[in-house]
Amino acid sequence: MRLSFERFDLQLRHVFRIARGASTVDPVVIVRLEHDGVVGLGEAAPSRRYGESIDTVGKFLKAIDASRFEDPFQVESILSSVDAMAPGNRAAKASVDIALHDWVGKRLGVPLYRLWGLDARKTPITSFTIGIDTPEVVERKVREAEEYSILKVKLGGENDEEMMKVIRRATKKALRVDANEGWKTRETAVEKIKWLEQEGVEFVEQPMPASDLAGTAWVRERVNLPLIADENCLRLADIPPLRGAFDGINIKLMKCTGVREAVAMIQTARACGLKAMAGCMIETSVGISAAAQFSPMLDYADLDGNLLISNDPFEGVLVQGGRLVLPDRPGLGVRPRSSSD
Ligand code: MG
C-alpha cells in the first residue's frame, strides 16, 4: 500500500464561533491510499480541543510505513497497528481508516452502506448549525438555513438569551442546543436547560465541562431535556461511564479514530441504553460522506460540516429537504466536484 497526503485550507462561508473560539479558515489533511490501481480517499480535520493540528497529523502520517501492509482488506489488523503507534492522534488515525474503507468499497464496487447491510432510504434528517454571532448575522444564517427543518444552535457564550431570542423571532423550527462545555456551574446548567425546555428545544449537547461528569449527572436528575455527550465521549471505552449522566452520545470520526470504531460505538451505545448521534468537524465531503454511510443506524445526525465551507473540492453525500442522500457509488461515494458547480 502507498499512503500520501496534503494539506487543504477550507474557506468558511461565515466566521464560525462556538463557546471556545472562532475561525474563518480551517485546514484539513486529505489522504490518498493507493493499492492495486485503486485509490481510497481519507481526511483528517484536527481539533485543538483534542491536541491535534495539521503538524501533528503530518507527523503521524509520515511515521506510517504503509508498504508493510500488503492487503488492504485486512482492515482490522492494519487499523489496530496504526492505533497502537501512539496515543491520541485520533483525527490522523481517522484519515487512514476512512481511506481504507473507501478503498475496500471501491475495490469491491459497492457503497459502504451496502457492505454493512444498511438501507439508504433510512438516512436521518441532518441538523444545520448556527454558530454564536451578532443578531444581524444570526438572523441571516437562519434565513439561509431555510432548507433544514432542524437547527443546531451553539450556546454557552455570553449572549445565550439574545441568541435564542433572535432565532425564535426568525423561526419556529425544532432546535437542538450545543453548549460546548460553556456552562461552568451545575446551577447555571440547570437554569439554562429549564429555560430551553420552554423554547422548543429537542436536546442539549455537552452542557458542562467534560471534567465534571458528576456535575452533569447532578444536572440530569433535575431537568427533562435529554443530554447528549460530545466532549465527554471520544472513543468506545468512554461510553459505559456515561450512563446516568447522559442520554446519548455524539460520535465524530475525528474523535474516535474512524468508521470502524464509530460503528462499534453505535452498537455499544444501544447496549447501554443510550441514543446514537453522529456529528462532525468542519470537513470536506470526504469526512462527511464517510459518516453518512452509517447514518441509517443513527437516532440523530448533525453532518453539516461540508455545508459550512465554500471551497469543497469533493462531492459525495447530498442534503435534500434536510435529509442525507447517499450516492449510489462505491466506497464513500465521493468524487472530485465537477467544475460546472
Ligand atoms: Mg458538540
PDB file of N, CA, C and O and ligand atoms in Angstrom, residues 18 20 50 152 154 177-181 205-206 228-231 250 252 255 277 279-280 302, ligand 1:
ATOM      1  N   ILE A  18     -17.943  29.311  18.312  1.00  0.00           N
ATOM      2  CA  ILE A  18     -18.591  28.489  19.333  1.00  0.00           C
ATOM      3  C   ILE A  18     -18.064  28.970  20.672  1.00  0.00           C
ATOM      4  O   ILE A  18     -17.301  29.939  20.732  1.00  0.00           O
ATOM      5  N   ARG A  20     -15.778  28.164  22.630  1.00  0.00           N
ATOM      6  CA  ARG A  20     -14.353  28.330  22.948  1.00  0.00           C
ATOM      7  C   ARG A  20     -13.521  29.052  21.892  1.00  0.00           C
ATOM      8  O   ARG A  20     -12.309  29.145  22.021  1.00  0.00           O
ATOM      9  N   TYR A  50      -8.607  18.677  21.071  1.00  0.00           N
ATOM     10  CA  TYR A  50      -8.117  17.323  21.331  1.00  0.00           C
ATOM     11  C   TYR A  50      -6.624  17.181  21.046  1.00  0.00           C
ATOM     12  O   TYR A  50      -6.113  16.096  20.769  1.00  0.00           O
ATOM     13  N   LYS A 152     -29.233  23.448  14.731  1.00  0.00           N
ATOM     14  CA  LYS A 152     -28.444  23.237  15.948  1.00  0.00           C
ATOM     15  C   LYS A 152     -27.852  24.586  16.318  1.00  0.00           C
ATOM     16  O   LYS A 152     -27.185  25.227  15.503  1.00  0.00           O
ATOM     17  N   LYS A 154     -25.518  26.968  18.694  1.00  0.00           N
ATOM     18  CA  LYS A 154     -24.369  26.962  19.589  1.00  0.00           C
ATOM     19  C   LYS A 154     -24.611  27.989  20.695  1.00  0.00           C
ATOM     20  O   LYS A 154     -24.720  29.191  20.436  1.00  0.00           O
ATOM     21  N   VAL A 177     -29.586  22.241  20.991  1.00  0.00           N
ATOM     22  CA  VAL A 177     -28.636  23.212  21.543  1.00  0.00           C
ATOM     23  C   VAL A 177     -27.323  22.514  21.903  1.00  0.00           C
ATOM     24  O   VAL A 177     -27.329  21.420  22.470  1.00  0.00           O
ATOM     25  N   ASP A 178     -26.219  23.140  21.538  1.00  0.00           N
ATOM     26  CA  ASP A 178     -24.906  22.639  21.932  1.00  0.00           C
ATOM     27  C   ASP A 178     -24.203  23.707  22.755  1.00  0.00           C
ATOM     28  O   ASP A 178     -23.910  24.790  22.252  1.00  0.00           O
ATOM     29  N   ALA A 179     -23.955  23.408  24.028  1.00  0.00           N
ATOM     30  CA  ALA A 179     -23.313  24.393  24.903  1.00  0.00           C
ATOM     31  C   ALA A 179     -21.788  24.278  24.865  1.00  0.00           C
ATOM     32  O   ALA A 179     -21.099  25.131  25.436  1.00  0.00           O
ATOM     33  N   ASN A 180     -21.254  23.239  24.232  1.00  0.00           N
ATOM     34  CA  ASN A 180     -19.792  23.077  24.138  1.00  0.00           C
ATOM     35  C   ASN A 180     -19.086  23.328  25.468  1.00  0.00           C
ATOM     36  O   ASN A 180     -18.112  24.079  25.537  1.00  0.00           O
ATOM     37  N   GLU A 181     -19.596  22.741  26.552  1.00  0.00           N
ATOM     38  CA  GLU A 181     -18.985  22.825  27.896  1.00  0.00           C
ATOM     39  C   GLU A 181     -19.065  24.226  28.490  1.00  0.00           C
ATOM     40  O   GLU A 181     -18.385  24.534  29.472  1.00  0.00           O
ATOM     41  N   GLU A 205     -26.638  19.393  24.088  1.00  0.00           N
ATOM     42  CA  GLU A 205     -25.359  18.703  23.954  1.00  0.00           C
ATOM     43  C   GLU A 205     -24.336  19.332  24.899  1.00  0.00           C
ATOM     44  O   GLU A 205     -24.198  20.553  24.959  1.00  0.00           O
ATOM     45  N   GLN A 206     -23.635  18.477  25.594  1.00  0.00           N
ATOM     46  CA  GLN A 206     -22.485  18.841  26.451  1.00  0.00           C
ATOM     47  C   GLN A 206     -22.686  20.150  27.227  1.00  0.00           C
ATOM     48  O   GLN A 206     -21.977  21.132  26.994  1.00  0.00           O
ATOM     49  N   ILE A 228     -26.854  15.041  25.610  1.00  0.00           N
ATOM     50  CA  ILE A 228     -26.015  14.260  24.695  1.00  0.00           C
ATOM     51  C   ILE A 228     -24.541  14.578  24.963  1.00  0.00           C
ATOM     52  O   ILE A 228     -24.167  15.759  25.032  1.00  0.00           O
ATOM     53  N   ALA A 229     -23.725  13.536  25.106  1.00  0.00           N
ATOM     54  CA  ALA A 229     -22.300  13.725  25.392  1.00  0.00           C
ATOM     55  C   ALA A 229     -21.515  13.942  24.098  1.00  0.00           C
ATOM     56  O   ALA A 229     -21.644  13.155  23.166  1.00  0.00           O
ATOM     57  N   ASP A 230     -20.724  15.003  24.062  1.00  0.00           N
ATOM     58  CA  ASP A 230     -19.812  15.188  22.930  1.00  0.00           C
ATOM     59  C   ASP A 230     -18.370  15.181  23.448  1.00  0.00           C
ATOM     60  O   ASP A 230     -17.663  14.183  23.344  1.00  0.00           O
ATOM     61  N   GLU A 231     -17.950  16.283  24.091  1.00  0.00           N
ATOM     62  CA  GLU A 231     -16.584  16.340  24.615  1.00  0.00           C
ATOM     63  C   GLU A 231     -16.330  15.238  25.657  1.00  0.00           C
ATOM     64  O   GLU A 231     -15.174  14.894  25.925  1.00  0.00           O
ATOM     65  N   ASN A 250     -22.623  11.738  21.022  1.00  0.00           N
ATOM     66  CA  ASN A 250     -22.344  12.314  19.716  1.00  0.00           C
ATOM     67  C   ASN A 250     -21.013  11.736  19.217  1.00  0.00           C
ATOM     68  O   ASN A 250     -19.956  12.033  19.766  1.00  0.00           O
ATOM     69  N   LYS A 252     -18.057  11.317  16.557  1.00  0.00           N
ATOM     70  CA  LYS A 252     -17.408  12.015  15.444  1.00  0.00           C
ATOM     71  C   LYS A 252     -16.204  11.201  15.001  1.00  0.00           C
ATOM     72  O   LYS A 252     -15.401  10.777  15.831  1.00  0.00           O
ATOM     73  N   LYS A 255     -12.908  12.211  16.418  1.00  0.00           N
ATOM     74  CA  LYS A 255     -12.642  11.950  17.833  1.00  0.00           C
ATOM     75  C   LYS A 255     -12.376  10.471  18.070  1.00  0.00           C
ATOM     76  O   LYS A 255     -11.725  10.113  19.048  1.00  0.00           O
ATOM     77  N   MET A 277     -25.854   9.530  18.025  1.00  0.00           N
ATOM     78  CA  MET A 277     -25.897  10.651  17.095  1.00  0.00           C
ATOM     79  C   MET A 277     -24.522  10.713  16.431  1.00  0.00           C
ATOM     80  O   MET A 277     -23.536  10.264  17.001  1.00  0.00           O
ATOM     81  N   GLY A 279     -21.870  13.504  14.689  1.00  0.00           N
ATOM     82  CA  GLY A 279     -21.571  14.893  14.414  1.00  0.00           C
ATOM     83  C   GLY A 279     -20.304  14.963  13.577  1.00  0.00           C
ATOM     84  O   GLY A 279     -19.830  13.950  13.061  1.00  0.00           O
ATOM     85  N   CYS A 280     -19.753  16.137  13.457  1.00  0.00           N
ATOM     86  CA  CYS A 280     -18.576  16.287  12.597  1.00  0.00           C
ATOM     87  C   CYS A 280     -17.803  17.532  13.001  1.00  0.00           C
ATOM     88  O   CYS A 280     -18.260  18.312  13.813  1.00  0.00           O
ATOM     89  N   ASP A 302     -25.912  15.244  12.746  1.00  0.00           N
ATOM     90  CA  ASP A 302     -25.503  16.645  12.629  1.00  0.00           C
ATOM     91  C   ASP A 302     -24.301  16.642  11.694  1.00  0.00           C
ATOM     92  O   ASP A 302     -23.178  16.843  12.103  1.00  0.00           O
TER      93      ASP A 302
HETATM   94 MG    MG B   1     -20.789  19.421  20.143  1.00  0.00          MG
END
